[in-house]
mmCIF file of C-alpha atoms and ligand atoms in Angstrom:
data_model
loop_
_atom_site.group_PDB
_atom_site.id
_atom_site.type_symbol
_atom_site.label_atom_id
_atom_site.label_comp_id
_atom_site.label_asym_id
_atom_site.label_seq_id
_atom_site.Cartn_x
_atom_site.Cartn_y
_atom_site.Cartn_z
ATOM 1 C CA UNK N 26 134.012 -8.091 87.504
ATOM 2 C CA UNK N 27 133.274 -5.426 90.199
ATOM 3 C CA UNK N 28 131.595 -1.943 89.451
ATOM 4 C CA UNK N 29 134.847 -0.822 90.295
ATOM 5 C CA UNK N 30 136.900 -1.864 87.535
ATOM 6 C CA UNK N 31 136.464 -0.303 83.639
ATOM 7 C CA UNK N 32 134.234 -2.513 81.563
ATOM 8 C CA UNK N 33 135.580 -5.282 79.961
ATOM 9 C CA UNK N 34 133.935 -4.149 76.540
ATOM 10 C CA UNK N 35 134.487 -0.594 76.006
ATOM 11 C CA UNK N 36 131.450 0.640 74.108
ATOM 12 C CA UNK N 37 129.283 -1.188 76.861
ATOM 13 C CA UNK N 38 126.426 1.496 76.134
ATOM 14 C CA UNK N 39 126.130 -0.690 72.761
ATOM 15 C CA UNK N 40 125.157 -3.616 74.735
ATOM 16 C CA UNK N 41 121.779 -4.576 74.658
ATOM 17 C CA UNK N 42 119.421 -3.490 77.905
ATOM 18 C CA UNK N 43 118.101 -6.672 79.424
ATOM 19 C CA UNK N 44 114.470 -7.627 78.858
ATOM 20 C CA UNK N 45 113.676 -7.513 82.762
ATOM 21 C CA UNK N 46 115.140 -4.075 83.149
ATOM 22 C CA UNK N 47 113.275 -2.619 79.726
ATOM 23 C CA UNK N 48 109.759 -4.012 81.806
ATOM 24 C CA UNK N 49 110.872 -2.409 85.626
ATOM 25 C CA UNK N 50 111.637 0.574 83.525
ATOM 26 C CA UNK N 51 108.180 0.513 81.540
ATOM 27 C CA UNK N 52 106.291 -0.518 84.869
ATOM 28 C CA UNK N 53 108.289 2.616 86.716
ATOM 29 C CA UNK N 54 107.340 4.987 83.212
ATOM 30 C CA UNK N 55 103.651 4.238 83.334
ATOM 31 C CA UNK N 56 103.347 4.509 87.397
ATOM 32 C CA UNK N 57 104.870 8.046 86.832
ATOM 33 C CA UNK N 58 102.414 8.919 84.470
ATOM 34 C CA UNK N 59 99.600 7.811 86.551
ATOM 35 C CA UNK N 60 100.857 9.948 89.357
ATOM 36 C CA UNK N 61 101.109 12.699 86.821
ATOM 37 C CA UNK N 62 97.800 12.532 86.134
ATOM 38 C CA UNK N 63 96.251 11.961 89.744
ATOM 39 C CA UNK N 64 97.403 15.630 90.329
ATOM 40 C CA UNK N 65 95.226 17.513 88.294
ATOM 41 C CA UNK N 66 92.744 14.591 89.030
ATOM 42 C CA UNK N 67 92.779 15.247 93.051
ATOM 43 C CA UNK N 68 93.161 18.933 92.701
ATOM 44 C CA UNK N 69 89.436 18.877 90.542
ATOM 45 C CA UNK N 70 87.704 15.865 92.327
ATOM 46 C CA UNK N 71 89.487 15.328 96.010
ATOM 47 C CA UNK N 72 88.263 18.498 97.409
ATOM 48 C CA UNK N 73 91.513 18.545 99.121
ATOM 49 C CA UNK N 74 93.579 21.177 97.395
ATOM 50 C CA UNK N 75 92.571 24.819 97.547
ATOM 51 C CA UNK N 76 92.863 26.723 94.330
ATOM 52 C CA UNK N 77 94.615 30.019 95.525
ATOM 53 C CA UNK N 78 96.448 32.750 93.584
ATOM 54 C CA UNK N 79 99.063 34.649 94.546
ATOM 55 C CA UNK N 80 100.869 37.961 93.885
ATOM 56 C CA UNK N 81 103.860 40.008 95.146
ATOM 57 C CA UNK N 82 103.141 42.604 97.754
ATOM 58 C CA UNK N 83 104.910 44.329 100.343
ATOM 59 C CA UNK N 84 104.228 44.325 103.901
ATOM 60 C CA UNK N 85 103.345 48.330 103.479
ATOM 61 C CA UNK N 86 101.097 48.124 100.385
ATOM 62 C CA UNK N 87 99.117 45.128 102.152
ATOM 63 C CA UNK N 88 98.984 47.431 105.093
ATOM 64 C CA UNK N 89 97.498 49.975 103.464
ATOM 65 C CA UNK N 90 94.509 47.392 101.875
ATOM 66 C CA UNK N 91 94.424 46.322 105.562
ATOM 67 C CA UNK N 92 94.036 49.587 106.642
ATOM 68 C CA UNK N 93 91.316 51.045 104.150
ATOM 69 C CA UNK N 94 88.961 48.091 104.283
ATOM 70 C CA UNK N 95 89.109 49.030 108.078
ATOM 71 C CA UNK N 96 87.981 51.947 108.181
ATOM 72 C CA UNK N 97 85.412 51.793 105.760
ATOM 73 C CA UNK N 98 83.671 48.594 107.118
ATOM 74 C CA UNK N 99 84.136 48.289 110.900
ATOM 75 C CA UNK N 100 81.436 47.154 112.986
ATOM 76 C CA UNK N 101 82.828 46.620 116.469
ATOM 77 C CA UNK N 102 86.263 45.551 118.580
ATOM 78 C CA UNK N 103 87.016 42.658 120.290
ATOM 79 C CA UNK N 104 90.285 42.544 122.785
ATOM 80 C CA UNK N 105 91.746 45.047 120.580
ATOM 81 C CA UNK N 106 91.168 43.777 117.254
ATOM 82 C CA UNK N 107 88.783 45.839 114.825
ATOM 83 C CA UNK N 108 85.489 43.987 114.090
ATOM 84 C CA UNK N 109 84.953 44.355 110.090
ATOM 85 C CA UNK N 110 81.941 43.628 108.460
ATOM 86 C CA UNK N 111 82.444 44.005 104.360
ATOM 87 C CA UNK N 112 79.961 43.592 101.936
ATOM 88 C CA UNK N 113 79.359 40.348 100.403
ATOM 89 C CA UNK N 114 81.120 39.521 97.316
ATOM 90 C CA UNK N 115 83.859 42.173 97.877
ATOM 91 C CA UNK N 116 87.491 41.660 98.589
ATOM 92 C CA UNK N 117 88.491 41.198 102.059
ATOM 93 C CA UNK N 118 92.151 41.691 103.633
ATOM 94 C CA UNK N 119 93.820 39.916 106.605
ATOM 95 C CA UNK N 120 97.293 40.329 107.999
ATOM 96 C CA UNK N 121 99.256 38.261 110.265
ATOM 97 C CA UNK N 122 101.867 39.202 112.319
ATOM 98 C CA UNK N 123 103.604 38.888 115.810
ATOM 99 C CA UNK N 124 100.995 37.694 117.326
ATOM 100 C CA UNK N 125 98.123 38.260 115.865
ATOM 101 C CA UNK N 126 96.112 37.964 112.838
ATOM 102 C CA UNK N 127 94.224 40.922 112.385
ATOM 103 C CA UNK N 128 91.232 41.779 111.516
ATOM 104 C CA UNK N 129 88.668 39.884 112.552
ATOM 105 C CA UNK N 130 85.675 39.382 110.058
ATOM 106 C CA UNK N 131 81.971 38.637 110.373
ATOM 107 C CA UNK N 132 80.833 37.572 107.075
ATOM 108 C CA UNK N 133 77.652 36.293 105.927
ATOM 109 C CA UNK N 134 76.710 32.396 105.209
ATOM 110 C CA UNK N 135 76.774 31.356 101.642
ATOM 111 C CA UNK N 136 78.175 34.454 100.752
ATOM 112 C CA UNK N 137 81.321 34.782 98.625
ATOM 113 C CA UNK N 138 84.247 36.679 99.260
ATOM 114 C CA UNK N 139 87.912 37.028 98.076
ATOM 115 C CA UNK N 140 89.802 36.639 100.807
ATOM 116 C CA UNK N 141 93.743 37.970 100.616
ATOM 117 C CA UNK N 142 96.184 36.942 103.020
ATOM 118 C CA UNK N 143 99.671 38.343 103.300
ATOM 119 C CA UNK N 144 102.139 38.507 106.620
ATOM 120 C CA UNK N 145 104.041 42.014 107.907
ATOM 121 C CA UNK N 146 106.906 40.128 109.355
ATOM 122 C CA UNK N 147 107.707 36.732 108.627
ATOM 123 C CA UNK N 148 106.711 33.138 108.073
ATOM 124 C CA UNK N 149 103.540 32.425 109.635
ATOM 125 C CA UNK N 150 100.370 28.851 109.266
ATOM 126 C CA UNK N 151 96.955 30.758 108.355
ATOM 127 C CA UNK N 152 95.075 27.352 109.552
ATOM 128 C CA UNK N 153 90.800 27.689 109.801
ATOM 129 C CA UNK N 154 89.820 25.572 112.582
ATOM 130 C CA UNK N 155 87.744 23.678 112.883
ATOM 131 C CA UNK N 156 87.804 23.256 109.121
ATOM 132 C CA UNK N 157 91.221 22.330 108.575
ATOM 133 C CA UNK N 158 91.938 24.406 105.890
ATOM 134 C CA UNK N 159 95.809 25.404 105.947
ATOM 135 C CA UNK N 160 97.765 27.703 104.032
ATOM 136 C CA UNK N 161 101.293 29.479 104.335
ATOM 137 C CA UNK N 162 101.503 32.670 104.304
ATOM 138 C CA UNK N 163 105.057 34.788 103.780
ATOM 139 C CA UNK N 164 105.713 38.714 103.814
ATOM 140 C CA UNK N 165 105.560 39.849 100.174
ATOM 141 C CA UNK N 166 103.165 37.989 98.669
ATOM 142 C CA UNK N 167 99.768 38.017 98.947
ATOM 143 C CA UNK N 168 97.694 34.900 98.794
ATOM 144 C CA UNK N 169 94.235 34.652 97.761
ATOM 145 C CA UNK N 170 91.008 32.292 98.036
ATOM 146 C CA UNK N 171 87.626 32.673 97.085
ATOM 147 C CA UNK N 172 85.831 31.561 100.032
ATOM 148 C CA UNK N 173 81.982 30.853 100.687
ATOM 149 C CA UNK N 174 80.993 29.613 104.225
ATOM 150 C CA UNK N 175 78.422 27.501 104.642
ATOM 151 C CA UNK N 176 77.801 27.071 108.198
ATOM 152 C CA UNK N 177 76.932 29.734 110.460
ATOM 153 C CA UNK N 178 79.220 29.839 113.533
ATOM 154 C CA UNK N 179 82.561 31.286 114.811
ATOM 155 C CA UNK N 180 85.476 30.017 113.297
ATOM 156 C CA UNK N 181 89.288 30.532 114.897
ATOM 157 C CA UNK N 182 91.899 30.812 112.518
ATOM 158 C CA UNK N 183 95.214 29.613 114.514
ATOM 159 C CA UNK N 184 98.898 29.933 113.483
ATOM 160 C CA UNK N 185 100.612 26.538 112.380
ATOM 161 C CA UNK N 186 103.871 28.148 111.963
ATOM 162 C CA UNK N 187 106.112 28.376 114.953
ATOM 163 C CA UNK N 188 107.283 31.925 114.687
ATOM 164 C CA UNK N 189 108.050 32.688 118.123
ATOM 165 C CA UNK N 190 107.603 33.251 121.849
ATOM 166 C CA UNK N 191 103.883 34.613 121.203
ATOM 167 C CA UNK N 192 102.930 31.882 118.878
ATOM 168 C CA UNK N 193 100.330 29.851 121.100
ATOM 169 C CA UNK N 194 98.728 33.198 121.654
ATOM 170 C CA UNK N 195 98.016 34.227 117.708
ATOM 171 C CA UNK N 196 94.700 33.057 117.356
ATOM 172 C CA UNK N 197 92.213 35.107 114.587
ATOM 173 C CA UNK N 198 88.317 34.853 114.419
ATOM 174 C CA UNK N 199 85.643 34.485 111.911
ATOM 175 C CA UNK N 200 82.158 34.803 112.720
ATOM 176 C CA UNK N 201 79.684 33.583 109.787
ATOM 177 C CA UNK N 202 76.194 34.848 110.372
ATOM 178 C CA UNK N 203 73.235 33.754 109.140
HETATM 179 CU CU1 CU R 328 103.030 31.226 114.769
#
């Protein structure tokens, strides 16, 4: 008999399920619930996974955050781009957008901050180099990460995200001062 063709014993689902496929299925259930558990596992002990939140924004409200932190806590320019300096512990905003992230920060080492990250156009990689750390960010929402940086240094934060002919040229900065 071929898959094909209707059972030769109609109520088939009364048939008994065969002991090999009852222990696949058992090996298959408990692998799944490994897995399951590995999640929350990695998340707390494989220092892999960030733990952001996120909210819904829009690209003018963000702005605005943007914006105010700017002109309460700028320190300098560089090529254009406002040089903030906020106070440790406090909230700090950066946007990205064609083709540039903007500001750029100079924070202090092993300092805290919360760091919210939102786009004004559209899709674009917020990726920390060279510490790897990656995260997507969209227009209307606004992610955020505590973040507390323990090396003094300058840090570029490039986009990962092709979003057009700019792209290669949307490079941030971080500078972490003693
Ligand atoms: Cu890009």
């Amino acid at each position: 008999m071929t898959s094909y063709m209707p059972p030769a014993d109609r109520i088939w689902w009364k048939v008994p399920v065969g002991r090999q496929e009852l222990v696949w299925i058992a090996i298959a259930l408990v692998w799944c619930l490994i897995m399951f558990a590995m999640m929350p596992y990695w998340h707390v002990y494989g220092k892999q996974n960030l733990s952001t939140e996120a909210y819904q924004t829009t690209p003018e409200k963000f702005g605005i955050k943007v914006q105010e932190m700017i002109d309460k806590y700028q320190v300098g320019e560089e090529g254009g781009i406002p040089i903030v300096k906020p106070p440790a512990g406090s909230d700090i905003y950066q946007l990205g957008r064609l083709w540039q992230w903007w500001p750029i920060f100079e924070l202090e080492k092993d300092k805290s901050y919360r760091l919210h990250l939102s786009s004004m156009d559209w899709q674009h990689g917020w990726s920390l180099q060279p510490d790897n750390i990656n995260l997507q960010i969209v227009p209307g929402y606004e992610m955020v990460l505590k973040i507390t940086p323990d090396r003094a240094g300058e840090y570029g934060v490039v986009c990962n995200e092709y979003c057009g002919i700019g792209h290669h040229t949307m490079v941030g900065k971080i500078y972490v001062r003693e």
